[in-house]
mmCIF file of C-alpha atoms in Angstrom:
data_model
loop_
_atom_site.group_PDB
_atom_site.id
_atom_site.type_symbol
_atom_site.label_atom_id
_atom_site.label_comp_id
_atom_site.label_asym_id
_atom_site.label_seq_id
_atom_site.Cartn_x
_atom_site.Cartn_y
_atom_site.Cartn_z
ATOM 1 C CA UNK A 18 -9.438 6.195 48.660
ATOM 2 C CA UNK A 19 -6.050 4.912 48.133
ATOM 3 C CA UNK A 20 -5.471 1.456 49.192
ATOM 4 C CA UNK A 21 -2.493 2.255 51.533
ATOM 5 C CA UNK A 22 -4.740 4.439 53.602
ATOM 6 C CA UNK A 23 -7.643 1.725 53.286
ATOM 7 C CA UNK A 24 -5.216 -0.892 54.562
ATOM 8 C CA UNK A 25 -3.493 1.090 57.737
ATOM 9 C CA UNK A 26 -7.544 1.877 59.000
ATOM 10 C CA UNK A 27 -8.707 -1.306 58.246
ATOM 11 C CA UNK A 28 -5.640 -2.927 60.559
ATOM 12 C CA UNK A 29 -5.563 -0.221 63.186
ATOM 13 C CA UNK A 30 -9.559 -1.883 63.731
ATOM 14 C CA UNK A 31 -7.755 -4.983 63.693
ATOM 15 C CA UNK A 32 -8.913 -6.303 60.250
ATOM 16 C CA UNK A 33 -5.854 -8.003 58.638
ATOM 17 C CA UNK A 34 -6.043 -9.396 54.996
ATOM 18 C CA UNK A 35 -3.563 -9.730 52.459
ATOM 19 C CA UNK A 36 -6.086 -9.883 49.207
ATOM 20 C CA UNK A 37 -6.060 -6.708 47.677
ATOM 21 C CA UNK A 38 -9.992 -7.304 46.105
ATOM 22 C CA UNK A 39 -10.790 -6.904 49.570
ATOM 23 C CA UNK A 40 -8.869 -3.992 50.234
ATOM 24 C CA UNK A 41 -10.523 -2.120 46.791
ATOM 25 C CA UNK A 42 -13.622 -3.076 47.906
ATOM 26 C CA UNK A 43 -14.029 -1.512 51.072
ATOM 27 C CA UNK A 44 -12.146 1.740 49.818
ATOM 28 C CA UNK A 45 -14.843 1.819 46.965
ATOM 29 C CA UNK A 46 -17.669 1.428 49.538
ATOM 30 C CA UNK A 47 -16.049 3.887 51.750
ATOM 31 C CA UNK A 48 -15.974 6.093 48.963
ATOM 32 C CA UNK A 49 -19.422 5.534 47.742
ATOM 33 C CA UNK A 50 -20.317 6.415 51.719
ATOM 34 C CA UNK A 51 -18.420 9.819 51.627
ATOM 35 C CA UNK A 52 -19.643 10.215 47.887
ATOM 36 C CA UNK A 53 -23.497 9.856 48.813
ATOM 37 C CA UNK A 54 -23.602 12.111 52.187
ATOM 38 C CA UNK A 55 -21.523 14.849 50.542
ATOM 39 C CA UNK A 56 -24.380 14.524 47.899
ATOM 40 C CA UNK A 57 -26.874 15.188 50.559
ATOM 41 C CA UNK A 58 -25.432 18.083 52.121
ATOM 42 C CA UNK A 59 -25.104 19.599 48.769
ATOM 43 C CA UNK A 60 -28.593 18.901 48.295
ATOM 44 C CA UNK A 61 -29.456 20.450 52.155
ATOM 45 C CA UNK A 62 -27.350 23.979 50.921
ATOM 46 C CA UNK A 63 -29.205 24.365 47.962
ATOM 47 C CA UNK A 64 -32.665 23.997 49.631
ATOM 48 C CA UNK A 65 -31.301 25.945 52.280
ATOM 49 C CA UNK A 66 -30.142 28.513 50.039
ATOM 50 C CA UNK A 67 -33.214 28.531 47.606
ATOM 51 C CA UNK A 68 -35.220 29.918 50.433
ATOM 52 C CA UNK A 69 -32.634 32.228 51.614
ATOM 53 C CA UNK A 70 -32.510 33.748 47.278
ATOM 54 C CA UNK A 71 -36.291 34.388 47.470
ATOM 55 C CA UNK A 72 -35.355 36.625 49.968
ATOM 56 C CA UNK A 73 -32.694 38.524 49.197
ATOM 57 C CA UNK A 74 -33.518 38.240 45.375
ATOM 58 C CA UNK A 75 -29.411 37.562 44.601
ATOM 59 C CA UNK A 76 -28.320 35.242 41.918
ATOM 60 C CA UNK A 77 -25.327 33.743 43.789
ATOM 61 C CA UNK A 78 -24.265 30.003 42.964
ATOM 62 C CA UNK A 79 -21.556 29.787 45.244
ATOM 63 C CA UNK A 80 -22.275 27.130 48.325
ATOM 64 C CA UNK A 81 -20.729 26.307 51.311
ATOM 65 C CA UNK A 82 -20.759 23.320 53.829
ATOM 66 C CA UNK A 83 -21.921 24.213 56.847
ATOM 67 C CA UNK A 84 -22.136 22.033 60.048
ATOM 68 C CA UNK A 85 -25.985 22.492 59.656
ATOM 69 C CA UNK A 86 -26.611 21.037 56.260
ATOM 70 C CA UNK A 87 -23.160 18.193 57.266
ATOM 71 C CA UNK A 88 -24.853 17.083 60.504
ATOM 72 C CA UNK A 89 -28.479 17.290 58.146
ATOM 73 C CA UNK A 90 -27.023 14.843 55.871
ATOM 74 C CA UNK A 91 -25.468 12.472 58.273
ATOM 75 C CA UNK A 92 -28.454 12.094 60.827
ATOM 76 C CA UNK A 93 -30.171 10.276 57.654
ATOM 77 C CA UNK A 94 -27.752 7.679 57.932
ATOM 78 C CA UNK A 95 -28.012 7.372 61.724
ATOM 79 C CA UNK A 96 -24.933 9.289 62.507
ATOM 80 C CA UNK A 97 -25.049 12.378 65.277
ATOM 81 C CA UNK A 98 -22.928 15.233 65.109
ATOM 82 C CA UNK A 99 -23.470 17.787 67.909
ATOM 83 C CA UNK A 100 -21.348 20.711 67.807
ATOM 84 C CA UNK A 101 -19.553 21.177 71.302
ATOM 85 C CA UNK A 102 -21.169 24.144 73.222
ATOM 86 C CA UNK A 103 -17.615 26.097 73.363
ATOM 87 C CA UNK A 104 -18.508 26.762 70.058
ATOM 88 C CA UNK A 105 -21.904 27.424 70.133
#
C-alpha cells in the first residue's frame, strides 16, 4: 500500500506522525491483513468449488470471489458482512 494513501487514512482517523517507519509499518500490516483474508477466501472457493467438480465432473480452474466465500473469510477475523436485502 503506498505510503501516500497510508498517510491520508491514517490522518483522516486523526493519527498524525511525521516518521515514515511508522507510516511503512502500518501499510505493511495493512497489507499483510488484506494479503491473509484474500488467502482465505481463495481457500473458501476452492473447497467450495471441489465439491461443486465432483458433481459436475468439469476440470475448470478458473475461481471467482464471491460475497459468500469474502464474508466466509472475514467472519474468522471477527468482521460481519451482511449483504443488504435489496440485493438479496
Amino acid at each position: 500500500i503506498p505510503d501516500d494513501v497510508t498517510s491520508y487514512h491514517l490522518n483522516r482517523a486523526g493519527f498524525d506522525t511525521s516518521d515514515p517507519r511508522v507510516i511503512r509499518l502500518i501499510s505493511l500490516t495493512c497489507q499483510k491483513f488484506v494479503s491473509d483474508i484474500v488467502g482465505d477466501a481463495m481457500q473458501q472457493c476452492k473447497m467450495r468449488g471441489s465439491n461443486q467438480n465432483s458433481k459436475r465432473g468439469a476440470k475448470d480452474k478458473h475461481y471467482c470471489l464471491t460475497m459468500e466465500d469474502l464474508a466466509a473469510a472475514v467472519n474468522e477475523y471477527g468482521i460481519n458482512i451482511k449483504k443488504p436485502h435489496y440485493y438479496s
